[in-house]
mmCIF file of C-alpha atoms in Angstrom:
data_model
loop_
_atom_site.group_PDB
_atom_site.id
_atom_site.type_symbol
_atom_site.label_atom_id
_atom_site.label_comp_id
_atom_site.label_asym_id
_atom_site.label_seq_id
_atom_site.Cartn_x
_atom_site.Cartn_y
_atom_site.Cartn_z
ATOM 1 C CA UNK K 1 -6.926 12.970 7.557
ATOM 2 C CA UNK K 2 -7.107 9.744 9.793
ATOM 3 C CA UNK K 3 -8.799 7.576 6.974
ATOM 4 C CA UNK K 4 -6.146 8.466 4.318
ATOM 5 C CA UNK K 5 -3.043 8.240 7.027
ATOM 6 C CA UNK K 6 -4.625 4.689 8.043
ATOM 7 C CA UNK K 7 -4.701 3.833 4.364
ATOM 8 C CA UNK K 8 -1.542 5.094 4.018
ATOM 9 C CA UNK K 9 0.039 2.683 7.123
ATOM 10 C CA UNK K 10 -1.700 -0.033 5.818
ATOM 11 C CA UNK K 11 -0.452 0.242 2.120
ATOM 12 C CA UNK K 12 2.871 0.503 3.407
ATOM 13 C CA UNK K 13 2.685 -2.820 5.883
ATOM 14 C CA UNK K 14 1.207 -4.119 2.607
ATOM 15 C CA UNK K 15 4.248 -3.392 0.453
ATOM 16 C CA UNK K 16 6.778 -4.469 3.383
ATOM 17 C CA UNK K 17 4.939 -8.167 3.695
ATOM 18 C CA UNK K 18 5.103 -8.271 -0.264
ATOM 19 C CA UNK K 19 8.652 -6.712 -0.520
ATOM 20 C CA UNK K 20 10.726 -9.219 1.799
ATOM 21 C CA UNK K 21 9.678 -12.398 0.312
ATOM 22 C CA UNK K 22 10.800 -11.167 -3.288
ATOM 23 C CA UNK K 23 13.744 -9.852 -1.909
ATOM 24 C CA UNK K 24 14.422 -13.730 -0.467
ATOM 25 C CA UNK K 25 12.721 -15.365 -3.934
ATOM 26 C CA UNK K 26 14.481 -12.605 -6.403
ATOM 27 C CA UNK K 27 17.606 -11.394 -4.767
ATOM 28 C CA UNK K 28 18.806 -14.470 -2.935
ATOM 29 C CA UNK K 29 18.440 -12.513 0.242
ATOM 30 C CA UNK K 30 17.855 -14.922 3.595
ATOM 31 C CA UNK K 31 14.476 -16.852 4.087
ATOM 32 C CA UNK K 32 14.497 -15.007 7.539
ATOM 33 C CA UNK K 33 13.113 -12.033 5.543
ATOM 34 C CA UNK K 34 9.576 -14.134 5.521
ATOM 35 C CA UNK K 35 9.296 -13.734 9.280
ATOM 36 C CA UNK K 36 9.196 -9.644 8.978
ATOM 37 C CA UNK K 37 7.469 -10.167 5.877
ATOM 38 C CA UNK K 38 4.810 -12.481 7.743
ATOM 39 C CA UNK K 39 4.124 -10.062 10.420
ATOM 40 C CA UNK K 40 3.448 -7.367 8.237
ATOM 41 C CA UNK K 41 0.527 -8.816 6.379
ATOM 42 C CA UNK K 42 -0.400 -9.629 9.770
ATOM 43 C CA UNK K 43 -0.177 -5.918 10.635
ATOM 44 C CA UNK K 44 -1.503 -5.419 6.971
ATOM 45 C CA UNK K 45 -4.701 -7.379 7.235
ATOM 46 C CA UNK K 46 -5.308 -6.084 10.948
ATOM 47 C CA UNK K 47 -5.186 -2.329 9.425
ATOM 48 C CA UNK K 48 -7.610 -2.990 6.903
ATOM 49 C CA UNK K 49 -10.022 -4.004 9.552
ATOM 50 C CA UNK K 50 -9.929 -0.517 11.406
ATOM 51 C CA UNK K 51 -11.431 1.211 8.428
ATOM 52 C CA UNK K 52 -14.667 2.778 9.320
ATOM 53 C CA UNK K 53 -16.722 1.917 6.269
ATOM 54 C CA UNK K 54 -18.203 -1.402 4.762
ATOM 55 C CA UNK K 55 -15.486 -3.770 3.901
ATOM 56 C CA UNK K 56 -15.861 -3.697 0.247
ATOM 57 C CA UNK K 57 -15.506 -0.128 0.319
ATOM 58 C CA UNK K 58 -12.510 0.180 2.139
ATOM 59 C CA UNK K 59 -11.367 -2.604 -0.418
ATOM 60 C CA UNK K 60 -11.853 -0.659 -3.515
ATOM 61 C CA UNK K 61 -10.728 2.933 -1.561
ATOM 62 C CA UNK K 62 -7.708 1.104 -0.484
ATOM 63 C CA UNK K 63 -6.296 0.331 -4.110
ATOM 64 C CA UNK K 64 -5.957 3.703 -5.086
ATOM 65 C CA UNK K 65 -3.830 4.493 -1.993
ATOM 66 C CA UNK K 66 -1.685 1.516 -2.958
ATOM 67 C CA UNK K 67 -1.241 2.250 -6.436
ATOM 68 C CA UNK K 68 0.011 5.842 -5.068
ATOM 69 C CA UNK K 69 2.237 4.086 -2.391
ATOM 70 C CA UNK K 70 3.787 1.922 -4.797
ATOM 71 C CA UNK K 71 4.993 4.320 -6.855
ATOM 72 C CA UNK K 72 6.592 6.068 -3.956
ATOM 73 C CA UNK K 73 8.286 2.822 -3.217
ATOM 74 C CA UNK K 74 9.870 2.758 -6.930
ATOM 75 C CA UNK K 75 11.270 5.972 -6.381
ATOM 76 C CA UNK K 76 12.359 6.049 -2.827
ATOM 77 C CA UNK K 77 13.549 2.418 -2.045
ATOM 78 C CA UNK K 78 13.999 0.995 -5.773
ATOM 79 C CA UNK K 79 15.382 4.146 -6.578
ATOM 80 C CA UNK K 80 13.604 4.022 -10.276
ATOM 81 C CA UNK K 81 12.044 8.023 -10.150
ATOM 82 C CA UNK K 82 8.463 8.055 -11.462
ATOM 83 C CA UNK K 83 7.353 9.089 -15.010
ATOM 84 C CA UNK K 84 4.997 11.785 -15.427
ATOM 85 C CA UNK K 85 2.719 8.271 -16.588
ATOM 86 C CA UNK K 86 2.938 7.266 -13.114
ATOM 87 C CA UNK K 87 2.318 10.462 -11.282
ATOM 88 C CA UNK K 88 -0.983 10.830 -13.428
ATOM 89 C CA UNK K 89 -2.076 7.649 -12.866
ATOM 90 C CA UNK K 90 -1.686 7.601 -9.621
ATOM 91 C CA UNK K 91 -3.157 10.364 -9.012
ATOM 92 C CA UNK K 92 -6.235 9.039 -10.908
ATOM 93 C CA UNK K 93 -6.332 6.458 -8.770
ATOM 94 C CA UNK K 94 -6.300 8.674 -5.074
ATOM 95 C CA UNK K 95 -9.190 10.556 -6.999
ATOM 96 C CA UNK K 96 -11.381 7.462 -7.190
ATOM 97 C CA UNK K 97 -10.441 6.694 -3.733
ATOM 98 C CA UNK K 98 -11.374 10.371 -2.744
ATOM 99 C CA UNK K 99 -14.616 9.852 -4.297
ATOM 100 C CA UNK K 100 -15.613 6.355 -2.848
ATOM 101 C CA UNK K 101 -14.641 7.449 0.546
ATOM 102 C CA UNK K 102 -15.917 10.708 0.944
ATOM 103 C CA UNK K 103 -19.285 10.768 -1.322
ATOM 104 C CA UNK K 104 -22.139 12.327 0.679
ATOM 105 C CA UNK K 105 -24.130 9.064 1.955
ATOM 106 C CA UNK K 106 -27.638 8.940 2.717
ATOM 107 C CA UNK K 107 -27.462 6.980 6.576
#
């Protein structure tokens, strides 16, 4: 459960860093957004580094979390709900982060 909440955190800072700057680039919102936005890439990149696994690993493992994390963000802050397309798919991809994490390994 601590891996895949620590993915989770870090697919959220993620979002947030990538978020603010198109809200100021898209939306006209203020350029004072990129100072949030810079800290959580900070926080994002920081996260990633707390993974307990070989970097690549946590690399691939960590896409499938996003993909599922992004698709909560359309529906809970973009307000767009999810097609069934999206829920399968993301759930495809937290399977093939299941399986690169947690795969017996020889040590």
């Amino acid at each position: 459960m601590k891996t895949i909440a620590l993915f989770l955190v870090t697919a959220v800072a993620e979002i947030v860093g990538c978020y603010l700057p198109y809200l100021w680039l898209n939306q006209g919102r203020s350029p004072w957004l990129l100072v949030p936005a810079a800290l959580s890439l900070t926080l994002f990149a920081w996260l990633l580094s707390l993974h307990p696994t070989a970097a690549g690993r946590v690399y691939a493992a960590y896409g499938g979390v996003y993909v599922f994390v992004a698709i909560l963000w359309l529906w809970l802050v973009d307000g767009i709900r999810p097609s069934a397309w999206d829920i399968v798919g993301s759930l495809v991809a937290v399977s093939g982060m299941a399986i690169i994490m947690f795969a017996p390994r020889s040590a």
